[in-house]
Amino acid sequence: MLVKSGGMVLALLTLTIAPAISAEPEFVIQIKNHQFIPAELRIPTGVKVQIVLDNQDDTPEEFESYSLDREKHVPPKSRVTLFIGPLNAGRYVYQGEDRVDGPAALGVIEAR
Amino acid sequence: MKCKLVHRRPANPLVRCGRRTADGNLRAPSALNVGCATRRACVALVLALGTENALAVSADEYLFTPTVTQGEREIDWLFGTGSSGINTNAQLNTGLGFGLGVTQHWFTELDIKYRRQSPVGTSLDAFEWENTLQIGEPGQWPVDIGMVFNVEKPYASSSSPKTEGWSIRFGPLLQKDIGKVQVNFNLLIGRFFQGSEFSATQLRYQSQIKYRYSQPLEVGIQAFGRLSSGGQTWTPYSEQVHRVGPVVLGRLVLPGERSLLYNIAFLIGTTAHSPDRTLRFQAEYEF
């Protein structure tokens, strides 16, 4: 029964995932010297997009936004991918990790 | 597992019919009172067993979510009370855990859980190892998906014997964002080992719909259910456990990359085997 139940769960996951694999428009935000570059990124409304966070610093960073409902750790010298949207028109603020030697990096994603 | 089945010995109903002597010792009912005593004993037994069933779910069960944040550390405190009829706060569950986001896709937590159940008293209940696996990235697919895999070892002692054995629980965690509304549904499959009480695979569900009004204040409705009994994976509805009610939750951001998360739920039982009322509080300190 246990094996059967596990099989059903895997089948459910496969069915959910398979039709959803598709390519979305990709945008890159660099993290350099604890700043997001560009600090303001425009994306289209009504479309799901991929955002690649490219951390070029030697320290970890974070992408955190309540309005986008995303929180992501970005290890040093690495890239991670976020999926956001489709968004309504508006400005969505996000911030980086709190630091002891300065304010957290801030950024905005503007959907228009 | 927060939705653990518990077992307790029913109170001796005859005690309720006895009379105490001046020195406080219990005196057996007289022969003339045996009929009355038997009837009262039966009523007391029925009440006791009814309460037993209704309280046979953990009061501090909480919703698992499919997302993981690497590097996040948290101290998790849970508290819940279950009440049925006039038996207010008859069961209390509390637990303390420490969790860590090990990778971008794996969060693990160790919990120690206590239970107080009158008239048994407070006792160490179980140790639990809880794991959440995030599959994919939030927003990548139409539904965000995770898996939970928990192992629980009940703590047994002479004063707190256990019959359920150690157990595993796993299942998919599903989440969907629709604007500011977030919907969750989890199906949990459980299996007990080395125990005599639960021979069948156990099925449970958790669900929530919430409105993300603001970071410190969100409101919603939660529902928790158990579809199985000890020997049956799918029991008749009247023997299932279903609880539903409002929840208030939020996150208070503190300086230094720390935050305090809370959620408070008041759940109403909808079947005879459900606790009439469950009040649950959860606090997480993230750092």
Short mmCIF file of C-alpha atoms in Angstrom, two decimals:
data_model
loop_
_atom_site.label_atom_id
_atom_site.label_comp_id
_atom_site.label_asym_id
_atom_site.label_seq_id
_atom_site.Cartn_x
_atom_site.Cartn_y
_atom_site.Cartn_z
CA MET A 1 0.00 0.00 0.00
CA LEU A 2 2.85 2.31 0.91
CA VAL A 3 4.65 1.70 -2.42
CA LYS A 4 1.37 2.15 -4.28
CA SER A 5 0.71 5.45 -2.54
CA GLY A 6 4.23 6.65 -3.29
CA GLY A 7 3.77 5.76 -6.96
CA MET A 8 0.53 7.71 -7.10
CA VAL A 9 2.25 10.75 -5.62
CA LEU A 10 5.06 10.59 -8.18
CA ALA A 11 2.57 10.20 -11.01
CA LEU A 12 0.66 13.24 -9.75
CA LEU A 13 3.85 15.29 -9.63
CA THR A 14 4.86 14.22 -13.13
CA LEU A 15 1.46 15.11 -14.56
CA THR A 16 1.59 18.49 -12.87
CA ILE A 17 5.11 19.32 -13.97
CA ALA A 18 5.24 17.97 -17.54
CA PRO A 19 2.89 20.39 -19.31
CA ALA A 20 4.33 23.36 -17.50
CA ILE A 21 7.88 23.29 -18.87
CA SER A 22 8.20 26.28 -21.16
CA ALA A 23 10.52 29.17 -21.88
CA GLU A 24 9.80 32.55 -20.33
CA PRO A 25 11.45 35.91 -21.12
CA GLU A 26 14.71 36.12 -19.17
CA PHE A 27 16.14 39.14 -17.36
CA VAL A 28 19.44 39.36 -15.50
CA ILE A 29 20.08 41.33 -12.33
CA GLN A 30 23.71 41.53 -11.30
CA ILE A 31 24.78 41.85 -7.71
CA LYS A 32 28.00 43.81 -7.46
CA ASN A 33 29.41 45.60 -4.42
CA HIS A 34 26.17 44.82 -2.59
CA GLN A 35 24.06 46.62 -5.17
CA PHE A 36 21.45 45.32 -7.61
CA ILE A 37 22.26 46.27 -11.22
CA PRO A 38 20.02 47.52 -12.67
CA ALA A 39 18.36 48.85 -9.54
CA GLU A 40 15.16 49.27 -11.51
CA LEU A 41 14.06 46.62 -13.98
CA ARG A 42 11.10 46.91 -16.32
CA ILE A 43 9.19 43.80 -17.29
CA PRO A 44 5.97 43.34 -19.28
CA THR A 45 2.67 42.94 -17.47
CA GLY A 46 0.66 39.77 -17.74
CA VAL A 47 3.65 37.56 -18.55
CA LYS A 48 5.63 35.20 -16.41
CA VAL A 49 9.35 35.99 -16.51
CA GLN A 50 12.61 34.44 -15.38
CA ILE A 51 14.97 36.62 -13.42
CA VAL A 52 18.56 35.43 -13.11
CA LEU A 53 20.36 36.81 -10.08
CA ASP A 54 24.08 36.89 -10.81
CA ASN A 55 26.01 37.45 -7.60
CA GLN A 56 29.52 38.59 -8.46
CA ASP A 57 30.44 39.41 -4.87
CA ASP A 58 32.42 37.21 -2.54
CA THR A 59 29.60 37.37 0.02
CA PRO A 60 26.11 35.86 -0.03
CA GLU A 61 23.17 38.07 -0.92
CA GLU A 62 19.44 37.78 -0.66
CA PHE A 63 16.48 38.71 -2.80
CA GLU A 64 13.47 39.33 -0.62
CA SER A 65 10.11 40.82 -1.55
CA TYR A 66 6.79 40.48 0.19
CA SER A 67 4.87 41.98 -2.73
CA LEU A 68 6.41 39.45 -5.11
CA ASP A 69 6.19 36.68 -2.51
CA ARG A 70 9.78 35.64 -3.09
CA GLU A 71 12.73 35.07 -0.79
CA LYS A 72 15.90 33.66 -2.26
CA HIS A 73 19.41 33.17 -0.97
CA VAL A 74 22.12 33.85 -3.54
CA PRO A 75 25.46 32.25 -2.65
CA PRO A 76 28.67 34.13 -3.50
CA LYS A 77 29.90 33.93 -7.09
CA SER A 78 26.83 32.10 -8.28
CA ARG A 79 23.62 32.50 -10.25
CA VAL A 80 20.12 31.55 -9.20
CA THR A 81 16.86 31.83 -11.11
CA LEU A 82 13.55 33.24 -9.96
CA PHE A 83 10.18 33.01 -11.64
CA ILE A 84 7.76 35.87 -11.12
CA GLY A 85 4.47 36.96 -12.57
CA PRO A 86 2.28 37.35 -14.45
CA LEU A 87 2.14 40.73 -12.70
CA ASN A 88 -0.34 43.57 -12.85
CA ALA A 89 1.06 46.99 -13.67
CA GLY A 90 2.89 48.45 -10.73
CA ARG A 91 6.17 48.80 -8.86
CA TYR A 92 7.37 45.87 -6.78
CA VAL A 93 10.13 46.60 -4.29
CA TYR A 94 12.69 44.04 -3.19
CA GLN A 95 15.72 44.19 -0.96
CA GLY A 96 18.96 42.40 -0.25
CA GLU A 97 20.47 41.07 2.90
CA ASP A 98 20.84 43.30 5.95
CA ARG A 99 24.46 44.30 6.43
CA VAL A 100 26.42 45.58 9.38
CA ASP A 101 28.50 47.98 7.24
CA GLY A 102 25.67 49.68 5.39
CA PRO A 103 22.05 49.59 4.33
CA ALA A 104 20.60 46.61 2.54
CA ALA A 105 20.57 46.85 -1.25
CA LEU A 106 17.23 47.92 -2.69
CA GLY A 107 15.72 47.30 -6.09
CA VAL A 108 12.46 47.72 -7.95
CA ILE A 109 10.75 45.65 -10.59
CA GLU A 110 8.33 47.74 -12.58
CA ALA A 111 5.66 45.94 -14.54
CA ARG A 112 4.24 48.03 -17.40
CA MET B 1 4.67 14.98 12.59
CA LYS B 2 2.37 17.50 14.06
CA CYS B 3 -0.72 15.46 13.42
CA LYS B 4 0.22 12.54 15.57
CA LEU B 5 -2.26 10.11 16.98
CA VAL B 6 -2.14 9.74 20.70
CA HIS B 7 -3.46 7.18 23.08
CA ARG B 8 -4.34 7.37 26.71
CA ARG B 9 -5.83 5.07 29.23
CA PRO B 10 -9.44 5.88 30.05
CA ALA B 11 -10.15 6.99 33.57
CA ASN B 12 -11.62 4.36 35.82
CA PRO B 13 -15.32 5.20 35.76
CA LEU B 14 -15.99 3.49 39.08
CA VAL B 15 -13.91 6.08 40.81
CA ARG B 16 -16.55 8.64 39.92
CA CYS B 17 -19.22 6.62 41.76
CA GLY B 18 -17.28 5.90 44.90
CA ARG B 19 -17.45 7.86 48.09
CA ARG B 20 -14.50 9.12 49.94
CA THR B 21 -14.13 8.38 53.61
CA ALA B 22 -13.16 11.00 56.11
CA ASP B 23 -9.49 10.13 55.62
CA GLY B 24 -9.82 10.54 51.89
CA ASN B 25 -9.65 6.88 50.88
CA LEU B 26 -12.03 5.54 48.30
CA ARG B 27 -14.77 3.29 49.66
CA ALA B 28 -16.54 0.77 47.47
CA PRO B 29 -20.22 1.43 46.78
CA SER B 30 -22.63 -0.58 48.87
CA ALA B 31 -24.67 -3.44 47.42
CA LEU B 32 -27.81 -1.29 47.41
CA ASN B 33 -26.08 1.25 45.27
CA VAL B 34 -24.60 -1.16 42.74
CA GLY B 35 -27.35 -0.57 40.13
CA CYS B 36 -26.95 3.15 40.33
CA ALA B 37 -23.21 2.84 40.36
CA THR B 38 -23.20 0.61 37.30
CA ARG B 39 -25.42 3.00 35.34
CA ARG B 40 -23.30 5.96 36.31
CA ALA B 41 -20.17 3.99 35.50
CA CYS B 42 -21.49 3.19 32.03
CA VAL B 43 -22.35 6.82 31.37
CA ALA B 44 -18.95 7.90 32.59
CA LEU B 45 -17.23 5.29 30.44
CA VAL B 46 -19.12 6.38 27.33
CA LEU B 47 -18.24 10.00 28.02
CA ALA B 48 -14.64 9.12 28.67
CA LEU B 49 -14.30 7.08 25.48
CA GLY B 50 -16.07 9.74 23.44
CA THR B 51 -13.64 12.33 24.66
CA GLU B 52 -10.81 9.90 24.02
CA ASN B 53 -11.71 9.64 20.35
CA ALA B 54 -12.33 13.32 19.95
CA LEU B 55 -8.97 14.20 21.39
CA ALA B 56 -7.04 11.55 19.52
CA VAL B 57 -5.33 14.08 17.27
CA SER B 58 -2.56 16.46 18.08
CA ALA B 59 -3.70 19.95 19.00
CA ASP B 60 -0.59 21.62 17.64
CA GLU B 61 -0.77 20.34 14.06
CA TYR B 62 0.28 23.07 11.67
CA LEU B 63 0.44 23.58 7.93
CA PHE B 64 3.55 22.53 6.01
CA THR B 65 4.58 24.82 3.15
CA PRO B 66 6.60 23.80 0.07
CA THR B 67 9.15 26.63 -0.08
CA VAL B 68 12.65 26.55 1.39
CA THR B 69 15.19 29.32 1.99
CA GLN B 70 18.83 28.30 2.11
CA GLY B 71 20.73 29.46 5.17
CA GLU B 72 17.59 30.21 7.14
CA ARG B 73 17.76 29.07 10.75
CA GLU B 74 14.71 29.00 12.96
CA ILE B 75 13.56 28.17 16.43
CA ASP B 76 10.01 26.93 16.30
CA TRP B 77 7.60 26.83 19.21
CA LEU B 78 4.17 25.22 18.97
CA PHE B 79 1.34 25.18 21.43
CA GLY B 80 -2.16 23.82 21.06
CA THR B 81 -5.08 22.82 23.24
CA GLY B 82 -7.98 20.59 22.32
CA SER B 83 -11.35 20.67 24.03
CA SER B 84 -14.49 18.63 23.68
CA GLY B 85 -17.81 19.33 25.37
CA ILE B 86 -17.23 20.48 28.91
CA ASN B 87 -13.77 18.92 28.86
CA THR B 88 -11.93 22.21 28.30
CA ASN B 89 -8.23 22.05 27.55
CA ALA B 90 -8.27 18.30 28.16
CA GLN B 91 -5.30 17.90 25.87
CA LEU B 92 -2.34 20.18 25.44
CA ASN B 93 0.47 19.68 22.95
CA THR B 94 3.60 21.73 22.82
CA GLY B 95 6.84 21.38 20.96
CA LEU B 96 10.15 23.08 20.39
CA GLY B 97 12.21 22.69 17.26
CA PHE B 98 15.35 23.90 15.55
CA GLY B 99 15.44 24.06 11.78
CA LEU B 100 17.95 24.89 9.09
CA GLY B 101 17.71 25.56 5.36
CA VAL B 102 20.61 23.33 4.31
CA THR B 103 20.37 23.90 0.57
CA GLN B 104 18.17 25.81 -1.87
CA HIS B 105 15.82 22.83 -1.85
CA TRP B 106 16.12 21.11 1.55
CA PHE B 107 15.01 22.30 4.95
CA THR B 108 15.41 20.07 7.97
CA GLU B 109 14.18 20.42 11.55
CA LEU B 110 14.49 18.49 14.80
CA ASP B 111 11.62 18.72 17.26
CA ILE B 112 10.98 17.64 20.78
CA LYS B 113 7.33 17.37 21.72
CA TYR B 114 5.46 17.31 25.00
CA ARG B 115 1.88 16.41 25.75
CA ARG B 116 -0.37 17.05 28.70
CA GLN B 117 -3.52 15.04 28.92
CA SER B 118 -5.65 15.01 32.00
CA PRO B 119 -5.57 13.08 34.21
CA VAL B 120 -2.25 11.59 33.01
CA GLY B 121 -0.30 14.83 33.28
CA THR B 122 2.54 16.32 31.25
CA SER B 123 5.06 14.04 29.63
CA LEU B 124 7.68 13.95 26.95
CA ASP B 125 5.81 12.68 23.92
CA ALA B 126 8.08 12.21 20.93
CA PHE B 127 11.13 13.21 18.94
CA GLU B 128 10.68 14.18 15.34
CA TRP B 129 12.90 14.73 12.32
CA GLU B 130 11.11 16.83 9.75
CA ASN B 131 12.29 17.42 6.17
CA THR B 132 10.87 19.66 3.48
CA LEU B 133 12.03 19.30 -0.10
CA GLN B 134 11.25 22.13 -2.48
CA ILE B 135 10.76 20.84 -6.02
CA GLY B 136 11.47 23.42 -8.67
CA GLU B 137 11.21 27.14 -7.97
CA PRO B 138 8.19 29.07 -6.73
CA GLY B 139 6.27 30.33 -9.75
CA GLN B 140 8.03 27.98 -12.17
CA TRP B 141 4.97 25.79 -12.66
CA PRO B 142 1.27 26.48 -12.33
CA VAL B 143 1.43 25.03 -8.81
CA ASP B 144 4.40 25.23 -6.45
CA ILE B 145 5.38 21.76 -5.31
CA GLY B 146 7.27 20.36 -2.37
CA MET B 147 7.51 17.12 -0.48
CA VAL B 148 7.58 16.51 3.23
CA PHE B 149 9.27 13.52 4.81
CA ASN B 150 9.10 13.12 8.57
CA VAL B 151 10.26 10.47 10.97
CA GLU B 152 8.90 10.33 14.49
CA LYS B 153 10.04 8.27 17.43
CA PRO B 154 7.58 8.23 20.32
CA TYR B 155 9.04 8.48 23.77
CA ALA B 156 7.81 5.67 25.98
CA SER B 157 8.31 5.26 29.67
CA SER B 158 6.62 3.39 32.47
CA SER B 159 4.48 6.43 33.22
CA SER B 160 3.77 7.12 29.54
CA PRO B 161 3.49 3.84 27.62
CA LYS B 162 3.06 4.06 23.84
CA THR B 163 1.37 1.64 21.49
CA GLU B 164 1.81 3.35 18.13
CA GLY B 165 5.52 2.69 17.46
CA TRP B 166 7.75 4.92 15.40
CA SER B 167 6.41 6.30 12.15
CA ILE B 168 7.16 7.94 8.86
CA ARG B 169 5.01 10.46 7.08
CA PHE B 170 5.44 11.86 3.61
CA GLY B 171 3.44 13.51 0.88
CA PRO B 172 3.14 16.31 -1.63
CA LEU B 173 2.83 19.94 -0.57
CA LEU B 174 1.01 22.11 -3.10
CA GLN B 175 0.73 25.90 -3.17
CA LYS B 176 -0.85 28.31 -5.61
CA ASP B 177 -0.73 32.11 -5.63
CA ILE B 178 -3.66 33.94 -7.19
CA GLY B 179 -2.91 37.63 -6.79
CA LYS B 180 -2.85 38.30 -3.05
CA VAL B 181 -4.63 35.04 -2.29
CA GLN B 182 -2.59 31.95 -1.55
CA VAL B 183 -4.01 28.43 -1.49
CA ASN B 184 -2.32 25.36 0.02
CA PHE B 185 -3.21 21.70 -0.03
CA ASN B 186 -1.13 18.88 1.42
CA LEU B 187 -1.81 15.16 1.38
CA LEU B 188 0.09 13.23 4.03
CA ILE B 189 0.59 9.49 3.94
CA GLY B 190 1.72 7.87 7.18
CA ARG B 191 2.88 4.48 8.23
CA PHE B 192 3.60 3.20 11.73
CA PHE B 193 6.19 0.54 12.52
CA GLN B 194 6.81 -1.69 15.50
CA GLY B 195 3.48 -0.76 17.00
CA SER B 196 0.21 -2.51 17.63
CA GLU B 197 -2.25 0.34 17.32
CA PHE B 198 -2.05 1.57 13.71
CA SER B 199 -1.75 -1.27 11.21
CA ALA B 200 -3.15 0.54 8.17
CA THR B 201 -1.63 3.30 6.08
CA GLN B 202 -2.83 6.61 7.46
CA LEU B 203 -4.14 9.42 5.27
CA ARG B 204 -4.38 13.03 6.33
CA TYR B 205 -4.79 16.37 4.63
CA GLN B 206 -3.99 19.97 5.41
CA SER B 207 -5.32 22.98 3.56
CA GLN B 208 -5.37 26.73 3.82
CA ILE B 209 -6.63 29.72 1.91
CA LYS B 210 -5.26 33.06 3.04
CA TYR B 211 -5.31 36.68 2.01
CA ARG B 212 -1.89 38.32 2.05
CA TYR B 213 -3.07 41.68 3.33
CA SER B 214 0.32 42.78 4.63
CA GLN B 215 3.48 41.17 5.89
CA PRO B 216 2.62 41.49 9.58
CA LEU B 217 -1.05 40.59 9.14
CA GLU B 218 -2.58 37.92 6.97
CA VAL B 219 -5.91 36.19 7.48
CA GLY B 220 -7.30 32.94 6.25
CA ILE B 221 -9.06 29.68 6.87
CA GLN B 222 -7.35 26.40 7.63
CA ALA B 223 -8.63 22.83 7.58
CA PHE B 224 -7.00 19.66 8.84
CA GLY B 225 -8.31 16.14 8.52
CA ARG B 226 -7.58 12.53 9.21
CA LEU B 227 -9.30 10.04 6.92
CA SER B 228 -7.99 6.89 8.60
CA SER B 229 -8.33 5.03 11.82
CA GLY B 230 -5.91 2.55 13.32
CA GLY B 231 -6.88 -0.40 11.14
CA GLN B 232 -8.53 1.31 8.18
CA THR B 233 -6.99 3.64 5.64
CA TRP B 234 -10.37 5.11 4.67
CA THR B 235 -12.92 5.13 7.44
CA PRO B 236 -16.56 6.23 7.20
CA TYR B 237 -17.00 10.00 7.37
CA SER B 238 -18.46 9.90 10.85
CA GLU B 239 -15.27 8.30 12.13
CA GLN B 240 -12.94 10.71 10.36
CA VAL B 241 -11.47 13.79 11.96
CA HIS B 242 -12.10 17.15 10.33
CA ARG B 243 -11.28 20.53 11.81
CA VAL B 244 -11.75 23.92 10.17
CA GLY B 245 -11.48 27.49 11.32
CA PRO B 246 -9.95 30.95 10.99
CA VAL B 247 -6.26 31.68 11.18
CA VAL B 248 -4.37 34.93 11.68
CA LEU B 249 -0.72 34.96 10.77
CA GLY B 250 2.12 37.29 9.93
CA ARG B 251 5.77 38.14 10.00
CA LEU B 252 7.40 40.86 12.03
CA VAL B 253 10.73 41.92 10.58
CA LEU B 254 13.43 42.60 13.15
CA PRO B 255 16.78 44.31 12.64
CA GLY B 256 19.75 42.24 11.60
CA GLU B 257 18.11 39.86 9.16
CA ARG B 258 15.89 38.38 11.83
CA SER B 259 12.14 37.98 11.96
CA LEU B 260 9.38 36.63 14.11
CA LEU B 261 6.57 34.68 12.49
CA TYR B 262 3.34 33.86 14.26
CA ASN B 263 0.09 32.15 13.52
CA ILE B 264 -2.98 31.64 15.65
CA ALA B 265 -5.80 29.35 14.62
CA PHE B 266 -9.11 28.39 16.17
CA LEU B 267 -10.47 25.19 14.67
CA ILE B 268 -13.92 23.70 15.04
CA GLY B 269 -14.41 19.95 14.82
CA THR B 270 -17.05 18.82 12.34
CA THR B 271 -17.39 15.14 13.27
CA ALA B 272 -17.90 13.24 16.49
CA HIS B 273 -14.32 12.04 16.37
CA SER B 274 -12.93 15.57 16.11
CA PRO B 275 -12.12 17.79 19.07
CA ASP B 276 -14.92 20.34 19.36
CA ARG B 277 -12.45 23.19 19.68
CA THR B 278 -8.73 23.46 18.99
CA LEU B 279 -6.73 26.58 19.76
CA ARG B 280 -3.24 26.61 18.28
CA PHE B 281 -0.41 29.09 18.50
CA GLN B 282 2.86 28.89 16.62
CA ALA B 283 5.85 31.21 16.83
CA GLU B 284 9.02 30.99 14.76
CA TYR B 285 12.13 33.02 15.36
CA GLU B 286 14.20 33.20 12.19
CA PHE B 287 17.79 34.33 12.24
#
